[in-house]
Short mmCIF file of C-alpha atoms in Angstrom, two decimals:
data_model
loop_
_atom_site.label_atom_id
_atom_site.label_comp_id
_atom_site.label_asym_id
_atom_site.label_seq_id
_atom_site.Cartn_x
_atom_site.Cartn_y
_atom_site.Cartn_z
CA UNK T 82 0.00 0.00 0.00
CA UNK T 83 1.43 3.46 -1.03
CA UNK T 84 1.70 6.05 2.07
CA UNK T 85 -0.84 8.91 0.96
CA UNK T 86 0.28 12.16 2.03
CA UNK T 87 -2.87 14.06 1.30
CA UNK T 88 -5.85 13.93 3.63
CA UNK T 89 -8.70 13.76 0.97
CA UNK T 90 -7.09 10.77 -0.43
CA UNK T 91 -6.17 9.06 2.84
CA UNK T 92 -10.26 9.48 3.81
CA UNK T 93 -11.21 8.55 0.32
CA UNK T 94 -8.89 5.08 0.61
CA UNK T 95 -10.23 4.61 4.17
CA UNK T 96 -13.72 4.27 2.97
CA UNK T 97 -14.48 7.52 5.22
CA UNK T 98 -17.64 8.99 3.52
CA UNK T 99 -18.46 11.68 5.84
CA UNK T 100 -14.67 12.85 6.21
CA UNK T 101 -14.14 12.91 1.93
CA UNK T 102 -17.39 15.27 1.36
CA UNK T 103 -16.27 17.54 4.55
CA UNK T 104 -12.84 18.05 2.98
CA UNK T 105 -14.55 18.43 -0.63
CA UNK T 106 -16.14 20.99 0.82
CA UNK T 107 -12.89 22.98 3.02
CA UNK T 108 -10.86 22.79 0.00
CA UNK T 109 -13.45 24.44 -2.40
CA UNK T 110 -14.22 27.29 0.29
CA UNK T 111 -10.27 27.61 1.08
CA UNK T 112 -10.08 28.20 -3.08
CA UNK T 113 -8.61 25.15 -4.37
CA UNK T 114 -9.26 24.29 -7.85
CA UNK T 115 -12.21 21.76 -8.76
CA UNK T 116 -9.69 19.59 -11.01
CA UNK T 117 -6.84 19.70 -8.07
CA UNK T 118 -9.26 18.37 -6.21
CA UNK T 119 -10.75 15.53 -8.50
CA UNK T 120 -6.62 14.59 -8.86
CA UNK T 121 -6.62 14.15 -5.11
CA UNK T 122 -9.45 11.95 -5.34
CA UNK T 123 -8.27 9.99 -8.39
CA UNK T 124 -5.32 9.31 -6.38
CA UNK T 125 -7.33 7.65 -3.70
CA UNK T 126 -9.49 5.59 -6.05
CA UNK T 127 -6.15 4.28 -7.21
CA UNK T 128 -5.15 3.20 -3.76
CA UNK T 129 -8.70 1.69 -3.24
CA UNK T 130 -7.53 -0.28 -6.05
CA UNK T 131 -4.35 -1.31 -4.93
CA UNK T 132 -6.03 -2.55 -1.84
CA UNK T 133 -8.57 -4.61 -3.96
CA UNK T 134 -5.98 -6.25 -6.18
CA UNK T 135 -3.71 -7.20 -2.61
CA UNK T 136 -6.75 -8.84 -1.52
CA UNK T 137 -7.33 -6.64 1.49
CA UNK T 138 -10.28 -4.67 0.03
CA UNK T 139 -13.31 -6.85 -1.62
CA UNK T 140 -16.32 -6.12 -3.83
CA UNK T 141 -18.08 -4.24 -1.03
CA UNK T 142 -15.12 -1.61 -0.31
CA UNK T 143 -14.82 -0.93 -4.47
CA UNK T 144 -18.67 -0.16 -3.95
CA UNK T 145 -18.16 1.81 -0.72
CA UNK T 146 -15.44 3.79 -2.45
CA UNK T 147 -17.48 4.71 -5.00
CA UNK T 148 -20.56 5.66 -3.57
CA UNK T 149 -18.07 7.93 -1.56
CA UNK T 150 -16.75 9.19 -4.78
CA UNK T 151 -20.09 9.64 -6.28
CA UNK T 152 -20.90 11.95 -3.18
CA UNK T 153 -17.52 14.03 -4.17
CA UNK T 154 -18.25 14.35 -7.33
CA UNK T 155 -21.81 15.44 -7.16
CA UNK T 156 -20.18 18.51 -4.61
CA UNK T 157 -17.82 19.26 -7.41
CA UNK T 158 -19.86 19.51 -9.87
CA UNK T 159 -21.41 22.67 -9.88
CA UNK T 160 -17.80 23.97 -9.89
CA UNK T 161 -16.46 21.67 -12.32
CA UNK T 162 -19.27 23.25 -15.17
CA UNK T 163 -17.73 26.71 -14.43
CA UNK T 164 -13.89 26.05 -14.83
CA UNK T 165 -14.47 26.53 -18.93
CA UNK T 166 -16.21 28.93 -20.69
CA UNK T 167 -15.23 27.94 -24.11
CA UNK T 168 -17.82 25.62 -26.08
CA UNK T 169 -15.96 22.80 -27.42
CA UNK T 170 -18.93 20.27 -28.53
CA UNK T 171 -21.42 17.54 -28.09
CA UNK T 172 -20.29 14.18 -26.35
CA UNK T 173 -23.32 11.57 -25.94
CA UNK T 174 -22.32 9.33 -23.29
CA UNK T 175 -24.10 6.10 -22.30
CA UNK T 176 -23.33 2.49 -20.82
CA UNK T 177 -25.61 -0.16 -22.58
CA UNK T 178 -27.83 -2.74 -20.99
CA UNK T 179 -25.78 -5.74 -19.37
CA UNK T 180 -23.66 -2.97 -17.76
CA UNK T 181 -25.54 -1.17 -14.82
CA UNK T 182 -21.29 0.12 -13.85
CA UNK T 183 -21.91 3.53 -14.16
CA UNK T 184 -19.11 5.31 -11.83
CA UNK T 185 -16.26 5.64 -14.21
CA UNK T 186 -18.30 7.34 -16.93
CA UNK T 187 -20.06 9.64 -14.41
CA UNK T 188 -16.74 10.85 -13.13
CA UNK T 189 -16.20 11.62 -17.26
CA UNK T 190 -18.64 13.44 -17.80
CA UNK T 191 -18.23 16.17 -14.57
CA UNK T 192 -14.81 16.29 -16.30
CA UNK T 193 -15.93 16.91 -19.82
CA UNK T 194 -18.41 19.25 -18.53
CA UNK T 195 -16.13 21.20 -16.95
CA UNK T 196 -13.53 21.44 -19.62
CA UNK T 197 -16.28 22.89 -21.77
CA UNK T 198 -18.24 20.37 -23.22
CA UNK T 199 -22.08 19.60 -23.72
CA UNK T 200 -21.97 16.17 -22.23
CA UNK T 201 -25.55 14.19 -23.41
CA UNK T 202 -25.26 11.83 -20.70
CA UNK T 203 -27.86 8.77 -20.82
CA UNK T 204 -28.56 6.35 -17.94
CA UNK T 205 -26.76 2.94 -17.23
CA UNK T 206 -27.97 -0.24 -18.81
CA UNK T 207 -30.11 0.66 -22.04
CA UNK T 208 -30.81 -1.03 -25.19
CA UNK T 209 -28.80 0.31 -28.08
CA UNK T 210 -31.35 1.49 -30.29
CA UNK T 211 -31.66 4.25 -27.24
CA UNK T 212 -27.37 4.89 -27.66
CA UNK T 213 -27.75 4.89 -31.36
CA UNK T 214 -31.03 7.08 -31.38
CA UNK T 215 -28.92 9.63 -29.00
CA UNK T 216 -26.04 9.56 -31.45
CA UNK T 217 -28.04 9.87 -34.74
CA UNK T 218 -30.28 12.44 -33.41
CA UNK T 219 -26.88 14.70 -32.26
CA UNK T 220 -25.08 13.54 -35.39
CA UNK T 221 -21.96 12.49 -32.89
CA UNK T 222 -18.82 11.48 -34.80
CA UNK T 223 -16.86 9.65 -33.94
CA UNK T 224 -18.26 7.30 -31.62
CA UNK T 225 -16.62 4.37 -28.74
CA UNK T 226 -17.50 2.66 -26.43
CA UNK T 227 -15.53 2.30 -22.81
CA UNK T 228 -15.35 -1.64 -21.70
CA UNK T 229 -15.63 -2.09 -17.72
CA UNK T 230 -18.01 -5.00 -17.38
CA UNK T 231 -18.07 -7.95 -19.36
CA UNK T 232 -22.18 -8.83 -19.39
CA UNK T 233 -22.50 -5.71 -21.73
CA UNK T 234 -19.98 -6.99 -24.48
CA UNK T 235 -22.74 -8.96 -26.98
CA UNK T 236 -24.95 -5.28 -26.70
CA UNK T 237 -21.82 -3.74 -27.29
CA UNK T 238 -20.74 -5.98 -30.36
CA UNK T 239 -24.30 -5.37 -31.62
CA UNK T 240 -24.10 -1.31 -31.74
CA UNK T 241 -20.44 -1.80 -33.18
CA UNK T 242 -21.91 -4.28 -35.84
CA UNK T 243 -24.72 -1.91 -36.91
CA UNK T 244 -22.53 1.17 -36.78
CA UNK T 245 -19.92 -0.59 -38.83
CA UNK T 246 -21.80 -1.76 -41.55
CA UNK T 247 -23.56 1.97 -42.12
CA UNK T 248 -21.36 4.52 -43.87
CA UNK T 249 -24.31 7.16 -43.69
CA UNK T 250 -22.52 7.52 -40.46
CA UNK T 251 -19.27 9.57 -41.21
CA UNK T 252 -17.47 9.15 -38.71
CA UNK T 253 -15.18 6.45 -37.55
CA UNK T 254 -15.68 3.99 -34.49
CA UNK T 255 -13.67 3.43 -31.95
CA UNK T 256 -13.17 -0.06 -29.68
CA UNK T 257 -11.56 0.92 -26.77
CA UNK T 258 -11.44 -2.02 -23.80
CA UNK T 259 -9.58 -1.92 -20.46
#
């Protein structure tokens, strides 16, 4: 385990809830950046990880951490959307049905949002046709899809398939997989 040096990340790889929104909160009034902040956090995830993959954290401490994360995150966010004022463009965002994970691309899109873009963001574990309805309707190029749980891989294959084989499309798909 790696000796964290920051308090925010020490409370965030301790699983300490209450202790990880009260500092959210001290280091936004004491004027520290949204995105320093979000790095701190990061920083415990990746400790939370370390933990699971030693075999001293399980399933329910990953879920704990994130729910603890999610709590962060939802503080930050109001901040996050004011960090850019430049436009940069549309980004649908979705996870398909057979993956209800959702943490991972909700952290993505307060950080999209706050670097400027209009993040479409659609809820975990829908049929395609809802994805590919998003995307048409937006006219989204390109388009990937983020790989973090394996039940949603045939949906997955399915929307790659169909987008594949249509050129109306114009833009290019990308498979990305952890």
């Amino acid at each position: 385990m790696a000796k964290l040096t920051d308090s925010l990340s020490s409370a965030l790889a301790e699983l300490e809830d209450d202790k990880v929104r009260e500092l959210v909160e001290e280091h936004l009034e004491a004027g520290m950046a949204p995105l320093v902040i979000v790095q701190k956090l990061q920083e415990g995830m990746q400790e939370v990880g370390v933990r699971f993959e030693t075999g001293d954290y399980f399933l329910s401490e990953l879920i704990m951490c994130g729910e603890a994360m999610s709590s962060a995150m939802r503080i930050l966010e109001p901040h996050l959307r004011g960090e850019h004022s430049e436009y940069k463009g549309n980004i649908v965002i979705g996870t398909v049905r057979g993956d209800v994970h959702d943490l991972g691309k909700n952290i993505v899109v307060m950080l999209l949002k706050g670097d400027g873009y209009n993040v479409i963001g659609i809820n975990p574990d829908v049929p395609v046709f809802v994805i590919e309805q998003t995307i048409y309707d937006t006219n989204m190029k390109p388009v990937g899809w983020g790989k973090s749980i394996y039940r949603g891989d045939r949906y997955k294959m399915t929307a790659y398939d169909g987008w594949h084989n249509q050129e109306e499309t114009g833009g290019d798909f990308i498979w990305k997989t952890n």
